[in-house]
Every structure is written in C-alpha cells, then in structure tokens.
PDB file of C-alpha atoms in Angstrom:
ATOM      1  CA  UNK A   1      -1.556  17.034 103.876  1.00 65.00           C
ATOM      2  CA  UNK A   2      -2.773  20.206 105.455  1.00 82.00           C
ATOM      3  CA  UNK A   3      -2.030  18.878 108.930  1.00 79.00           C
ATOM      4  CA  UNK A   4       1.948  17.473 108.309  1.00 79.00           C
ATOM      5  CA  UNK A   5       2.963  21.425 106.495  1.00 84.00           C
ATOM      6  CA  UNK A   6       1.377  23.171 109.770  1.00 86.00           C
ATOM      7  CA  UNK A   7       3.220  21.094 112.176  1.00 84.00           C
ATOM      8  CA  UNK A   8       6.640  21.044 109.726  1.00 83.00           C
ATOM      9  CA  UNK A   9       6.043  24.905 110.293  1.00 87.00           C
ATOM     10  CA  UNK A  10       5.489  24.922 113.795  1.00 86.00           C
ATOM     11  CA  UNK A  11       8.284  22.297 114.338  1.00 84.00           C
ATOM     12  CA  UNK A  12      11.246  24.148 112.405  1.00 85.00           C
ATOM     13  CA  UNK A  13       9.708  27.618 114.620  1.00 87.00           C
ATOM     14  CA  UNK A  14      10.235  25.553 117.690  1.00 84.00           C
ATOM     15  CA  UNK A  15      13.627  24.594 116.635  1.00 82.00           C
ATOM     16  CA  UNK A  16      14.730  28.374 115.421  1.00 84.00           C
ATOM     17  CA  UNK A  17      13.564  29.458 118.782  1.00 83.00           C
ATOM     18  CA  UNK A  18      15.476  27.255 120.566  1.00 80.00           C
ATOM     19  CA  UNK A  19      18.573  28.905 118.709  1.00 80.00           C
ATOM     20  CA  UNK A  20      16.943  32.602 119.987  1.00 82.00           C
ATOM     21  CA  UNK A  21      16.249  31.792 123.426  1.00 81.00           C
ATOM     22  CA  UNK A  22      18.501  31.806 126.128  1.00 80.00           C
ATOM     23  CA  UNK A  23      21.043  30.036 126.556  1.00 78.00           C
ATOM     24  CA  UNK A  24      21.659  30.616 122.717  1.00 74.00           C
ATOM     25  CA  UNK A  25      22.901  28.246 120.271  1.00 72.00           C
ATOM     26  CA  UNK A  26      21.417  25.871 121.937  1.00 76.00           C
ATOM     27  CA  UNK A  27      18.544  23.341 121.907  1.00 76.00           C
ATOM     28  CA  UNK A  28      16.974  21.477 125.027  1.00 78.00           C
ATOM     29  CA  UNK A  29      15.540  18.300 124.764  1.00 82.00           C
ATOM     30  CA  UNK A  30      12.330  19.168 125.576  1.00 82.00           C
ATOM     31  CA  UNK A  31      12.051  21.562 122.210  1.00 81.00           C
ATOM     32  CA  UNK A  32      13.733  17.555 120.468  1.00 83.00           C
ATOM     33  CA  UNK A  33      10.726  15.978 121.995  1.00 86.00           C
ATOM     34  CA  UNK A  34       8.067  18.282 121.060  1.00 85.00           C
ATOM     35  CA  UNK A  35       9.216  18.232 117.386  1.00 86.00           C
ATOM     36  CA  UNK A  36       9.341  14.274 117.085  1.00 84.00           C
ATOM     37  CA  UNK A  37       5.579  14.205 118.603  1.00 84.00           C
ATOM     38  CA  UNK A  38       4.702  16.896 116.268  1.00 85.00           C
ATOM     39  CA  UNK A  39       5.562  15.322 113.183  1.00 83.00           C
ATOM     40  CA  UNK A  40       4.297  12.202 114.685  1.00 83.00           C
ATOM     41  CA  UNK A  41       0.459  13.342 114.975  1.00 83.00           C
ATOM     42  CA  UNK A  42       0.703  14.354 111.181  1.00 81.00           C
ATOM     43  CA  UNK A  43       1.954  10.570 110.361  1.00 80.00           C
ATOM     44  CA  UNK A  44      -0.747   8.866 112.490  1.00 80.00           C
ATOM     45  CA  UNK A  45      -3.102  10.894 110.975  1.00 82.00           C
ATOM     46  CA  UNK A  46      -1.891   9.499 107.357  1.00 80.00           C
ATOM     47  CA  UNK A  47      -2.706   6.163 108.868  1.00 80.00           C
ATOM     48  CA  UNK A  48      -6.477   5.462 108.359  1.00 82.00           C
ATOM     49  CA  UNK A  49      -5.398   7.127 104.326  1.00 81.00           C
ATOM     50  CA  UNK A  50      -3.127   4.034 103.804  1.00 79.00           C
ATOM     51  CA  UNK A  51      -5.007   1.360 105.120  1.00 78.00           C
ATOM     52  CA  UNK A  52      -7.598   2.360 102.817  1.00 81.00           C
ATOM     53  CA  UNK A  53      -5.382   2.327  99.927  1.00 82.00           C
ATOM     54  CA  UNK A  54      -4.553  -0.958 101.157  1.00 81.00           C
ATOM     55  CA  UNK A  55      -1.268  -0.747 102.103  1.00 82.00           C
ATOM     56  CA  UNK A  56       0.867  -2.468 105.223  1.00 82.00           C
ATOM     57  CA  UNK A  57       1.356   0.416 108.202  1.00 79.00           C
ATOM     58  CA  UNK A  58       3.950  -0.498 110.652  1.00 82.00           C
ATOM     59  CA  UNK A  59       5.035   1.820 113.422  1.00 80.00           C
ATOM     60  CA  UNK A  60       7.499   0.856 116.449  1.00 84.00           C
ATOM     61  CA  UNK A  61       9.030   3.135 119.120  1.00 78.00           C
ATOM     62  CA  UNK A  62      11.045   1.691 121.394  1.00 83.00           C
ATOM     63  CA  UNK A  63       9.743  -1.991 122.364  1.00 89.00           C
ATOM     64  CA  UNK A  64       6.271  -1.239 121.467  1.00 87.00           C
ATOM     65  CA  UNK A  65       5.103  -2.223 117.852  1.00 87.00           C
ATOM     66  CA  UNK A  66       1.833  -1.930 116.183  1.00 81.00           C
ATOM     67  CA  UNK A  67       1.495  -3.438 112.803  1.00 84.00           C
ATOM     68  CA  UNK A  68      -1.657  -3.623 110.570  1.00 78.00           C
ATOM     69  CA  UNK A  69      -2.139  -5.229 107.454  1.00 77.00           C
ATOM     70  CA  UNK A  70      -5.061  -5.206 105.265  1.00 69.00           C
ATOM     71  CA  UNK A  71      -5.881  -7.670 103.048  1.00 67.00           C
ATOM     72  CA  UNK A  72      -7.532  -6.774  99.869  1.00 60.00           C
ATOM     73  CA  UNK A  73     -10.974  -8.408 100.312  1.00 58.00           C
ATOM     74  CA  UNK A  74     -12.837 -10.030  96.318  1.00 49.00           C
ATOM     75  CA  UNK A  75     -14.533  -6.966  95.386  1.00 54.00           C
ATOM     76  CA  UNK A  76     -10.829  -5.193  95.175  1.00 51.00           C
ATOM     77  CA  UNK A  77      -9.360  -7.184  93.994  1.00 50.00           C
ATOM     78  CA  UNK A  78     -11.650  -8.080  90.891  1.00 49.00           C
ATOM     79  CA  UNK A  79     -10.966  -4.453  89.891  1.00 50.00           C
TER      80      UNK A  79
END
C-alpha cells in the first residue's frame, strides 16, 4: 500500500507542476502519460496480493489482454 500513496503523491506533483510550468494552465501529454504508468506500477504490484487471495486479475490496454485466474486448489477450499 506503501508503493500506490508514493506514486498518488508523485503523480498529483507531476500534475500541479504541469499547471506551474510554462506554458501555464496547461498540461502536456507527456506529464498524462507519466501519471497513468505511475499509478499503473502500484496496480501491477497489487497483482501477485490478489492471486494469492484467490481472486480473478484481468488487465487490458488497448488490444492486449492478460487475464489470470486461479482456481482454489482442495486444501483451500476444505477451509
């Protein structure tokens, strides 16, 4: 959890700057990009967490799609 607050943090500064830094007011697309990949390395690393809770991850960007499913195996689910 650590991880997704530091790169919130660092994402909303990239944005603010964006308003600070000429031209002001506005926001390139680069400062768009870096805060969606951001936030994106502190869901991947949530990944491995839900898997092991056994839960369904999907992810899809664009035409690529990556889904994993686990499958509770007899020892959980006897508990």
């Amino acid at each position: 959890m650590k991880t997704f607050y530091v790169t919130l943090f660092i994402s909303i500064a990239l944005i603010a700057g964006g308003f600070i830094v000429p031209p002001t007011g506005e926001i390139d697309g680069s400062v768009l990009t870096a805060v969606g990949l951001l936030l994106m390395f502190a869901v991947v690393e949530k990944i491995p967490e839900a898997i092991a809770a056994g839960r369904s991850v999907k992810i899809q960007k664009g035409d690529t799609s990556l889904e994993v499913s686990c499958k509770p195996n007899a020892e959980q689910s006897s508990l």
